[in-house]
PDB file of C-alpha atoms in Angstrom:
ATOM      1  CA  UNK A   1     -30.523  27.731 -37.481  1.00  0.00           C
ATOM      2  CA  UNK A   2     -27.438  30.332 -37.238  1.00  0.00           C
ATOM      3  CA  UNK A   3     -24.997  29.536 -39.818  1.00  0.00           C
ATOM      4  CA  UNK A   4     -21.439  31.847 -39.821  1.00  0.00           C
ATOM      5  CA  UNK A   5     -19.373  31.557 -42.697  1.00  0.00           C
ATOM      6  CA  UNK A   6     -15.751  32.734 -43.502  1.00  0.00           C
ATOM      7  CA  UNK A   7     -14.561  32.414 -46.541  1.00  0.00           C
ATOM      8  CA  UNK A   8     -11.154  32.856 -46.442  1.00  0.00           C
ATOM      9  CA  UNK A   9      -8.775  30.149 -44.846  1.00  0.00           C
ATOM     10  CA  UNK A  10      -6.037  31.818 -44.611  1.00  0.00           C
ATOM     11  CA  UNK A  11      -4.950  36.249 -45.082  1.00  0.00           C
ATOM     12  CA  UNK A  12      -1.640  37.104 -45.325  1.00  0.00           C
ATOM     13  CA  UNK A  13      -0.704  41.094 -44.986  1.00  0.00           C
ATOM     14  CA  UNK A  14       2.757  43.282 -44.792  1.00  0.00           C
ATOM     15  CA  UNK A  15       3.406  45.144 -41.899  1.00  0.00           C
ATOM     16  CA  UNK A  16       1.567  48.895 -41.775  1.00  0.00           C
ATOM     17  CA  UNK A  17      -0.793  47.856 -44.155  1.00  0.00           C
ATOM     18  CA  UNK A  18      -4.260  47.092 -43.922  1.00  0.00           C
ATOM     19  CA  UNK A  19      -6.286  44.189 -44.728  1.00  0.00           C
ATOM     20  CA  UNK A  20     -10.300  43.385 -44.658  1.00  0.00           C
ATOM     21  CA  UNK A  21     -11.281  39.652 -43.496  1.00  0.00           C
ATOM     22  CA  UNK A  22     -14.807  38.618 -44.826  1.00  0.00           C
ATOM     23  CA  UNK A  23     -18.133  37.169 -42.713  1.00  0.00           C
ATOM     24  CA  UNK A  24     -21.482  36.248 -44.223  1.00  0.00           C
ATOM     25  CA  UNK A  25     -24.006  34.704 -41.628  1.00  0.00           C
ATOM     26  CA  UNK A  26     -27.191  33.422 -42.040  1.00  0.00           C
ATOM     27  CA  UNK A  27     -30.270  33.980 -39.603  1.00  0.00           C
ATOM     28  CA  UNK A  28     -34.174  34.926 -39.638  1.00  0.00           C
ATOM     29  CA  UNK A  29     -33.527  36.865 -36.113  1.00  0.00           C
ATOM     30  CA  UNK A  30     -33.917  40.820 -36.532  1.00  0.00           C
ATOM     31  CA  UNK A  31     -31.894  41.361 -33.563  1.00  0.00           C
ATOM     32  CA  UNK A  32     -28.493  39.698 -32.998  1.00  0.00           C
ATOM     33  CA  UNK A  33     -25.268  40.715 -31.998  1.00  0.00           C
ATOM     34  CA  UNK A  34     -21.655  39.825 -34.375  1.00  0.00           C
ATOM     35  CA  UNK A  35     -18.395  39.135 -33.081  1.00  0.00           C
ATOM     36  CA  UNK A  36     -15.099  39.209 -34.268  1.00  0.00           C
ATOM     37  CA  UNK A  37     -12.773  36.998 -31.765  1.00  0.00           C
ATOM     38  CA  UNK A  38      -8.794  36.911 -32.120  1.00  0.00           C
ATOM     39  CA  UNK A  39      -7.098  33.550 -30.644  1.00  0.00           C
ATOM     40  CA  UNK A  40      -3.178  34.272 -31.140  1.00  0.00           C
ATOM     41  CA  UNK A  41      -1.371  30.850 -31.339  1.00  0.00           C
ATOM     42  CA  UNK A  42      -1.482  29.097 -27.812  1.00  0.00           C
ATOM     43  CA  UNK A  43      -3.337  32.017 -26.763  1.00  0.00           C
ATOM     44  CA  UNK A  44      -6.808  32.335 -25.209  1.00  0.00           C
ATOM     45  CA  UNK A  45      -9.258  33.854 -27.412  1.00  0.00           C
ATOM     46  CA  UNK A  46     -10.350  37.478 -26.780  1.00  0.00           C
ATOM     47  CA  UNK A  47     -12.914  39.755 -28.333  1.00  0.00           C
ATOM     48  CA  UNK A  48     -11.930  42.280 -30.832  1.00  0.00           C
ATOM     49  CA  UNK A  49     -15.100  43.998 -31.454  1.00  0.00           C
ATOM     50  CA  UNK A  50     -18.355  43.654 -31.611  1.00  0.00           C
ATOM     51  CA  UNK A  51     -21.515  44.642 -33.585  1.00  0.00           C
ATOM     52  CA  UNK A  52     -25.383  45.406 -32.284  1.00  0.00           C
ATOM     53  CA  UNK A  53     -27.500  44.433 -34.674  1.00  0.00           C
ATOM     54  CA  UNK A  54     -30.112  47.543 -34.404  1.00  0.00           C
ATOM     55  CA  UNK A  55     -27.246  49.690 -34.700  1.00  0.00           C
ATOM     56  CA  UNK A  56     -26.543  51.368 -38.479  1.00  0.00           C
ATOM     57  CA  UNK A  57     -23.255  52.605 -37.294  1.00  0.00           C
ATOM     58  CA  UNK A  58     -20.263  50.968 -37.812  1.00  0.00           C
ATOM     59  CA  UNK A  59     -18.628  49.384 -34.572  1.00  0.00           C
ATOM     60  CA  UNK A  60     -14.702  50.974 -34.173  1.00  0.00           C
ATOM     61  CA  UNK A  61     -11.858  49.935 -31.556  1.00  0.00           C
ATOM     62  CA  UNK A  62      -8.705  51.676 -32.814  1.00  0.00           C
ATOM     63  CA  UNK A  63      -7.138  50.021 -35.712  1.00  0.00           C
ATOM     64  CA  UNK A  64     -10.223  47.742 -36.054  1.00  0.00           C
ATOM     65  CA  UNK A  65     -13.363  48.908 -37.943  1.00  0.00           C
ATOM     66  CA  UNK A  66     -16.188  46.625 -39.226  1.00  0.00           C
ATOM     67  CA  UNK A  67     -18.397  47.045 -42.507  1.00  0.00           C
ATOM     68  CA  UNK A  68     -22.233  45.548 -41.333  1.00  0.00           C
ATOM     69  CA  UNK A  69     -24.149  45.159 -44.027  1.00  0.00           C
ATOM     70  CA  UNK A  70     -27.790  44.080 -42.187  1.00  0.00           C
ATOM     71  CA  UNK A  71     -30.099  43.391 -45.480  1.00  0.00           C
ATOM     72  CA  UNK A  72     -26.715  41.565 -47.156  1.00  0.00           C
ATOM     73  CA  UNK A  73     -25.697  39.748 -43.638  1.00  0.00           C
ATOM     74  CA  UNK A  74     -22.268  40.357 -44.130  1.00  0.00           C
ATOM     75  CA  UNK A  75     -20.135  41.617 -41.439  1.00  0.00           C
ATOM     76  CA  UNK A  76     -16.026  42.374 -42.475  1.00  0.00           C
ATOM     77  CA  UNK A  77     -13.243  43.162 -40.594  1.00  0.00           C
ATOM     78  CA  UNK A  78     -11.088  45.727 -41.599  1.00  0.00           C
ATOM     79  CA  UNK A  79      -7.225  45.881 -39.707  1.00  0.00           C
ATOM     80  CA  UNK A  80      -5.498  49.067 -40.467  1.00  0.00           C
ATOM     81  CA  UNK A  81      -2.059  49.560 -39.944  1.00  0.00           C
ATOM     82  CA  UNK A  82      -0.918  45.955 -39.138  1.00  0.00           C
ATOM     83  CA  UNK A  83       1.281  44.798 -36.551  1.00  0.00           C
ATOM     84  CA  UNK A  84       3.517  41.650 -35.975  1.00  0.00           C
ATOM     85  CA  UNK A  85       0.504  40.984 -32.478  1.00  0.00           C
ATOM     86  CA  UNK A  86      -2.045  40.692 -35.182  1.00  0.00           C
ATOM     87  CA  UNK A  87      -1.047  37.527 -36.081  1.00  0.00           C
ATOM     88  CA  UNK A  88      -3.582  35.406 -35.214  1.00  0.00           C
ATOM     89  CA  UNK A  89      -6.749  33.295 -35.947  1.00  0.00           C
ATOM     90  CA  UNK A  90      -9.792  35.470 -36.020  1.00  0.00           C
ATOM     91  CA  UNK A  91     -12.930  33.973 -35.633  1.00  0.00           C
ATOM     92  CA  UNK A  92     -16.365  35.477 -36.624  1.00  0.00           C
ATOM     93  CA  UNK A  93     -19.298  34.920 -34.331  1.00  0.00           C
ATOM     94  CA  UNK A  94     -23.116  35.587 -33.856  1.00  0.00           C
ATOM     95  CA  UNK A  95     -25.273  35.987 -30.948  1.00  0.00           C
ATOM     96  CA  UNK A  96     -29.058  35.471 -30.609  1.00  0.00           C
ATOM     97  CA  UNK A  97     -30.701  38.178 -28.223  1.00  0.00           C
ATOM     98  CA  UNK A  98     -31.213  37.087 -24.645  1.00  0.00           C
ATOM     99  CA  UNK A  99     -34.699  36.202 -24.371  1.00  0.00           C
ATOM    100  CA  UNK A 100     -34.181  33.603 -26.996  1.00  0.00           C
ATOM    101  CA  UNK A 101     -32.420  31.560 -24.932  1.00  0.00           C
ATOM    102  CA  UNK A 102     -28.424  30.842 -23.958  1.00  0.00           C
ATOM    103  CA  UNK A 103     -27.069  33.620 -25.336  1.00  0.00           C
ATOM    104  CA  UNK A 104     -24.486  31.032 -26.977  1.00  0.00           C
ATOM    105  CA  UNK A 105     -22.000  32.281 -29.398  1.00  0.00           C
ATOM    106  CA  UNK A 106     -21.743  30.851 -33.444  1.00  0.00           C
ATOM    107  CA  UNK A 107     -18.438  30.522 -34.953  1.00  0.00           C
ATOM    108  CA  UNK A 108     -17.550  30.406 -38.429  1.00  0.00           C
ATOM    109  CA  UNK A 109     -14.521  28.147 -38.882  1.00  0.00           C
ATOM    110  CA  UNK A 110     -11.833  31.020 -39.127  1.00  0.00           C
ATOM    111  CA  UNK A 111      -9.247  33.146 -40.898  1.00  0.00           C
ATOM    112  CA  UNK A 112      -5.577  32.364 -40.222  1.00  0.00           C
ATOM    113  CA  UNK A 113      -3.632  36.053 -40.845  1.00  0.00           C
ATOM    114  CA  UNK A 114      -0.214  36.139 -40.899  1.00  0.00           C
ATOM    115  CA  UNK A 115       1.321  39.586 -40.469  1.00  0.00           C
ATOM    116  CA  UNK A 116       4.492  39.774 -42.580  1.00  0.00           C
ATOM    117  CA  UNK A 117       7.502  41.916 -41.089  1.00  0.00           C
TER     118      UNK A 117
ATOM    119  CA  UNK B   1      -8.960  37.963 -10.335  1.00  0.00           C
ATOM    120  CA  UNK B   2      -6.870  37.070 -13.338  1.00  0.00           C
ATOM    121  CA  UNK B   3      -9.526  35.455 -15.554  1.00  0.00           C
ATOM    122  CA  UNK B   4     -11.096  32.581 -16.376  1.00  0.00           C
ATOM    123  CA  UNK B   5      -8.924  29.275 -15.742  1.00  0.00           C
ATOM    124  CA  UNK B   6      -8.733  25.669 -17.174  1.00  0.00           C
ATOM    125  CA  UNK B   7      -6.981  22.685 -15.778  1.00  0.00           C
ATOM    126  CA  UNK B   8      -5.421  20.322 -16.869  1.00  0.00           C
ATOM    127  CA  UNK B   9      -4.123  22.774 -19.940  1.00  0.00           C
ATOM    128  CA  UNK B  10      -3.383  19.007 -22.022  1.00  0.00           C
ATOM    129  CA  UNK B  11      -4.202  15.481 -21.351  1.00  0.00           C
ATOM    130  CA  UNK B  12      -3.906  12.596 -22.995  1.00  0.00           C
ATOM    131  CA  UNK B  13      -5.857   9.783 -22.202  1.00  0.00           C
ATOM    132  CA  UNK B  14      -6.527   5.955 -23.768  1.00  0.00           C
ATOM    133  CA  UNK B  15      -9.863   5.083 -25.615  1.00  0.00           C
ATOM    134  CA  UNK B  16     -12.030   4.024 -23.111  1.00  0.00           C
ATOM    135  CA  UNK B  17     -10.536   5.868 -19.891  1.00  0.00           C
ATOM    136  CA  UNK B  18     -13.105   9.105 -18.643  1.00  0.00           C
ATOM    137  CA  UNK B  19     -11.224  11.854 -17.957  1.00  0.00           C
ATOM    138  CA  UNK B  20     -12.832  15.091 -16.508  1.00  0.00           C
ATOM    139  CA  UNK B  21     -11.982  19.184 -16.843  1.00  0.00           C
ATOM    140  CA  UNK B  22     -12.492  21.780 -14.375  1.00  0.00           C
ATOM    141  CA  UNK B  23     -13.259  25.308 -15.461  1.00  0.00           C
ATOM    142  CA  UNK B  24     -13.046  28.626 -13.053  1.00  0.00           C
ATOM    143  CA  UNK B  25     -14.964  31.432 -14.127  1.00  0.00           C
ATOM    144  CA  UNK B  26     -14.420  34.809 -13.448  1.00  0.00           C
ATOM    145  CA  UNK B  27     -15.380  35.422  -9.959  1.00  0.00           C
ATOM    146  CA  UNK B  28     -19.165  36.882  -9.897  1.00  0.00           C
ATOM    147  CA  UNK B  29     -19.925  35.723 -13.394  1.00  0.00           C
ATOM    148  CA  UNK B  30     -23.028  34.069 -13.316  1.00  0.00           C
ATOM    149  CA  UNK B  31     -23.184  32.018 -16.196  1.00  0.00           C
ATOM    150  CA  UNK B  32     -20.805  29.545 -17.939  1.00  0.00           C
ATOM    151  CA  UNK B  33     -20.328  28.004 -21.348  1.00  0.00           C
ATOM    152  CA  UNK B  34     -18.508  25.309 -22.220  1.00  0.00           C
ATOM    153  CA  UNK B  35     -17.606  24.945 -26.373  1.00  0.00           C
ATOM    154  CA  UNK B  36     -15.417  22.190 -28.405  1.00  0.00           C
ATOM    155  CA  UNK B  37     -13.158  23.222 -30.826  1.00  0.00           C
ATOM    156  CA  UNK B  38     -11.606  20.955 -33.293  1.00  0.00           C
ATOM    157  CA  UNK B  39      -9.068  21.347 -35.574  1.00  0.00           C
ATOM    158  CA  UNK B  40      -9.529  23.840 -38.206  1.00  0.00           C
ATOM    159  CA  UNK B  41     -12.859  24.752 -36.893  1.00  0.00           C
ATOM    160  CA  UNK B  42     -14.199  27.301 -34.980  1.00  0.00           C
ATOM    161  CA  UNK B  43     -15.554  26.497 -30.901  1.00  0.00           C
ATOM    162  CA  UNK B  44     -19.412  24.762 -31.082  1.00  0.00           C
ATOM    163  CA  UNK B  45     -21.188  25.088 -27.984  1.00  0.00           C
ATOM    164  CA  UNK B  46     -21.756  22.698 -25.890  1.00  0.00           C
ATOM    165  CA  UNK B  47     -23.659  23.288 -22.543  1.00  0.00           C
ATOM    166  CA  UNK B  48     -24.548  26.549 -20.684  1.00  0.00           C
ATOM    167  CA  UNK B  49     -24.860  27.327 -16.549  1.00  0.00           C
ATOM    168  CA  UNK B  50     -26.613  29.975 -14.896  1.00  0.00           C
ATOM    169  CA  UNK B  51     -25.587  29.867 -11.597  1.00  0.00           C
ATOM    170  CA  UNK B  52     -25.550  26.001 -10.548  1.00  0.00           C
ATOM    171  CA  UNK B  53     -28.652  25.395 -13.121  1.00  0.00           C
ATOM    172  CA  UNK B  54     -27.716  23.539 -16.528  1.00  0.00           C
ATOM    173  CA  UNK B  55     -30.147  25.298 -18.693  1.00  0.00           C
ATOM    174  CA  UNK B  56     -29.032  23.630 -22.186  1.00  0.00           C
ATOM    175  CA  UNK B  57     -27.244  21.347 -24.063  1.00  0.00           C
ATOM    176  CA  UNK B  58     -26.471  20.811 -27.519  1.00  0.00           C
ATOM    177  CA  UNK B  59     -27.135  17.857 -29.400  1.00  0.00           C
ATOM    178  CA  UNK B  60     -23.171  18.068 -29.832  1.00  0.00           C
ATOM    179  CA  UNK B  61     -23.320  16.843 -25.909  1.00  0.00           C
ATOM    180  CA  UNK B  62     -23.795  13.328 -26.196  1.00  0.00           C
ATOM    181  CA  UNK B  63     -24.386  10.096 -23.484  1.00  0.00           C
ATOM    182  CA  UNK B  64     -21.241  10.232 -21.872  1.00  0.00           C
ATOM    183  CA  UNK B  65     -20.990  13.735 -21.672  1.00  0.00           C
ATOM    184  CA  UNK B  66     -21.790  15.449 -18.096  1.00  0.00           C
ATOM    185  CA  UNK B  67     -21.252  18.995 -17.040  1.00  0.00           C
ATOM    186  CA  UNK B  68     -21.689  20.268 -13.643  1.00  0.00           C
ATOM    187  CA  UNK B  69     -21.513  23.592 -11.318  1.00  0.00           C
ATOM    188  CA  UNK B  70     -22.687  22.307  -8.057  1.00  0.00           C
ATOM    189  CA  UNK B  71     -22.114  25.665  -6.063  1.00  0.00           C
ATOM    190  CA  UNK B  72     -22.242  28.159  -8.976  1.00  0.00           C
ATOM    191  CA  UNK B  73     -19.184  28.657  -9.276  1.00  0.00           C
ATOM    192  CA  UNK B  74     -16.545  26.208 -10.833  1.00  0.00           C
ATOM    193  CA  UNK B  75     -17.587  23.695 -13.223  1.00  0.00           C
ATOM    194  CA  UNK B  76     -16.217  20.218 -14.090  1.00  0.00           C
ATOM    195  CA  UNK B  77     -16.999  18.884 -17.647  1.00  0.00           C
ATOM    196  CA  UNK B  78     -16.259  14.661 -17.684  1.00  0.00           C
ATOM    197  CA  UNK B  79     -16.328  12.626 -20.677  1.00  0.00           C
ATOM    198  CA  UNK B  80     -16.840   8.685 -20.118  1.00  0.00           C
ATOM    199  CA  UNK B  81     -15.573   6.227 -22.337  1.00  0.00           C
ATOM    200  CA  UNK B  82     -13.565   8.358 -24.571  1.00  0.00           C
ATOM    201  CA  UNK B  83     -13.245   8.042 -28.218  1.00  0.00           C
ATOM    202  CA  UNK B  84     -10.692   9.498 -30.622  1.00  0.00           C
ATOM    203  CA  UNK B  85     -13.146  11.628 -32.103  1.00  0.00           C
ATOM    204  CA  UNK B  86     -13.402  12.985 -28.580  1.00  0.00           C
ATOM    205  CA  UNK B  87      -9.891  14.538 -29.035  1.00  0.00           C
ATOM    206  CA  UNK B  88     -10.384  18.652 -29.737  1.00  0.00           C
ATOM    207  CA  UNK B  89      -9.247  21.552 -27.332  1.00  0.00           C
ATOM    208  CA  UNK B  90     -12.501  21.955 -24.638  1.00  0.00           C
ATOM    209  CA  UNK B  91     -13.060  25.984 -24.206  1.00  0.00           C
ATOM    210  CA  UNK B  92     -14.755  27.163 -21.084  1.00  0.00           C
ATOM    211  CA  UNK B  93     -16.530  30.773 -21.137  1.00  0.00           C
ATOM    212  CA  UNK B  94     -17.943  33.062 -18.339  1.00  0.00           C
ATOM    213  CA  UNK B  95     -20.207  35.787 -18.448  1.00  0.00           C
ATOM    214  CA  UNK B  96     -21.985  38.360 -16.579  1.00  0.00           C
ATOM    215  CA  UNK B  97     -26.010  38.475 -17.556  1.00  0.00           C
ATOM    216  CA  UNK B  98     -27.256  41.850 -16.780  1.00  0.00           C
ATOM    217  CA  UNK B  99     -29.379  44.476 -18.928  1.00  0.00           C
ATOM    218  CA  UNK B 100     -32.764  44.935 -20.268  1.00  0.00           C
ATOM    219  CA  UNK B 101     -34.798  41.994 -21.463  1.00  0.00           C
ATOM    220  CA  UNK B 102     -34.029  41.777 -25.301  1.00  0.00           C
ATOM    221  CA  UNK B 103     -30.709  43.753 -25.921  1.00  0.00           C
ATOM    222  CA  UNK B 104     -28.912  41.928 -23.471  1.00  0.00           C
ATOM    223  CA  UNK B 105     -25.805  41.812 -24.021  1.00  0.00           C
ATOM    224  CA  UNK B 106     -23.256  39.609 -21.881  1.00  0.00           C
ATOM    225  CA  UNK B 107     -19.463  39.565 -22.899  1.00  0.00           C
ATOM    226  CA  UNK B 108     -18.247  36.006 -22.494  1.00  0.00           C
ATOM    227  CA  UNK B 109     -14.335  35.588 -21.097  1.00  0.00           C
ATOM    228  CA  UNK B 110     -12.793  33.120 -22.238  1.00  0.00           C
ATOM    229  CA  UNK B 111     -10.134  30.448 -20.594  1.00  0.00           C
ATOM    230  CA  UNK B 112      -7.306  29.363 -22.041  1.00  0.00           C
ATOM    231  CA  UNK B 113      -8.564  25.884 -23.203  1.00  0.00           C
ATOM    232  CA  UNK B 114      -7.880  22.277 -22.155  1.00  0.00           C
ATOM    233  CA  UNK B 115      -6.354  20.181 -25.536  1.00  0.00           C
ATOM    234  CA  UNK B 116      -7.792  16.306 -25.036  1.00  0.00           C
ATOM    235  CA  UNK B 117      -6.117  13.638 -27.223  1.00  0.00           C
ATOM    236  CA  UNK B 118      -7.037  10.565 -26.874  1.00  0.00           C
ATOM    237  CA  UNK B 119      -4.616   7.566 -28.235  1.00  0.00           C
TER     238      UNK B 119
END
């Protein structure tokens, strides 16, 4: 079974600065895809980036960046220069590869961040 | 197309009453998920469409549970005989499956959410 785990309930960061939010997983799949998901409060959630497996490179959109660590299964998000529309939950999530079935997402249970003006 | 949509957004409902959701994918998008979220947890899956075909269910999806998408397109999720422990916001996804066998990778949209509490 896919187990996602986040280990930090709640981040707080100042404005213009950066912060890293943490994601171990746990699965016996080689290939696999991570997620990180942002739901803003009352908000739908949308994807912030995401992570092949297979690949060693580091996934980057903008001011998000990700640190995938394969043989550790940890997978952090790092948010450079913070802003007030980061505030948000951010979810973690893992994907099995297609031919395994559903293709159904696994959530860990969340990191609140607060940006702080 | 403006994205997935939910409806009701909130409803409230009486132990014992079934209530049902509706769930609008993104127009094209073959395949739809539907998750539970609770508070202070992260969405669980639930059940998964392609096209009109139900192709799984969690063990999360109990008895009373159904989930349907008779012309592949919407989908209605109904829950009979609620109980408070069916109160949680009920997330609905859409996706489009395309790409090679075994690095398929599908993007799932996903709808605002309907929030269930039931009294």
């Amino acid at each position: 079974a896919q187990t996602v785990t986040q280990s930090q309930p709640e981040m707080s960061v100042q404005e213009a600065e950066t912060v890293t939010l943490s994601c171990t997983y746990d699965t016996s799949e080689n290939n696999y895809y991570l997620f990180w998901y942002k739901q803003p409060p009352s908000r739908q959630m949308i994807l912030v980036i995401r992570q092949e497996a297979y690949k060693q490179q580091n996934a980057t959109e903008n001011r998000f960046s990700v640190n995938f660590q394969k043989a550790a299964k940890s997978f952090s998000l790092k948010i450079s220069d913070s802003q007030l529309g980061d505030t948000a939950m951010y979810f973690c999530a893992f994907m099995k590869p297609a031919e395994t079935g559903a293709n159904n997402l696994f959530f860990g249970t969340g990191t609140r961040l607060t940006v702080i003006p | 197309d403006t994205g997935v949509s939910q409806d009701p957004r909130h409803k409230i409902t009486k132990r014992g009453q079934n209530v049902t959701f509706r769930c609008d994918p993104i127009s094209e998008h073959n395949r739809l998920y539907w998750y539970r979220q609770t508070l202070g947890q992260g969405p669980e899956f639930l059940t998964y469409f392609q096209n009109e075909a139900q192709l799984e269910k969690s063990r999360l999806l109990s008895d009373r549970f159904s989930a349907e998408r008779p012309k592949g397109s919407f989908s209605t999720l109904e829950i009979q005989r609620t109980e408070q422990g069916d109160s949680a916001m009920y997330l609905c996804a859409s996706s489009l499956a395309q790409g090679l066998a075994g690095l398929e990778y599908n993007e799932q949209f996903f709808g605002p959410g309907t929030r269930l509490t039931v009294l």
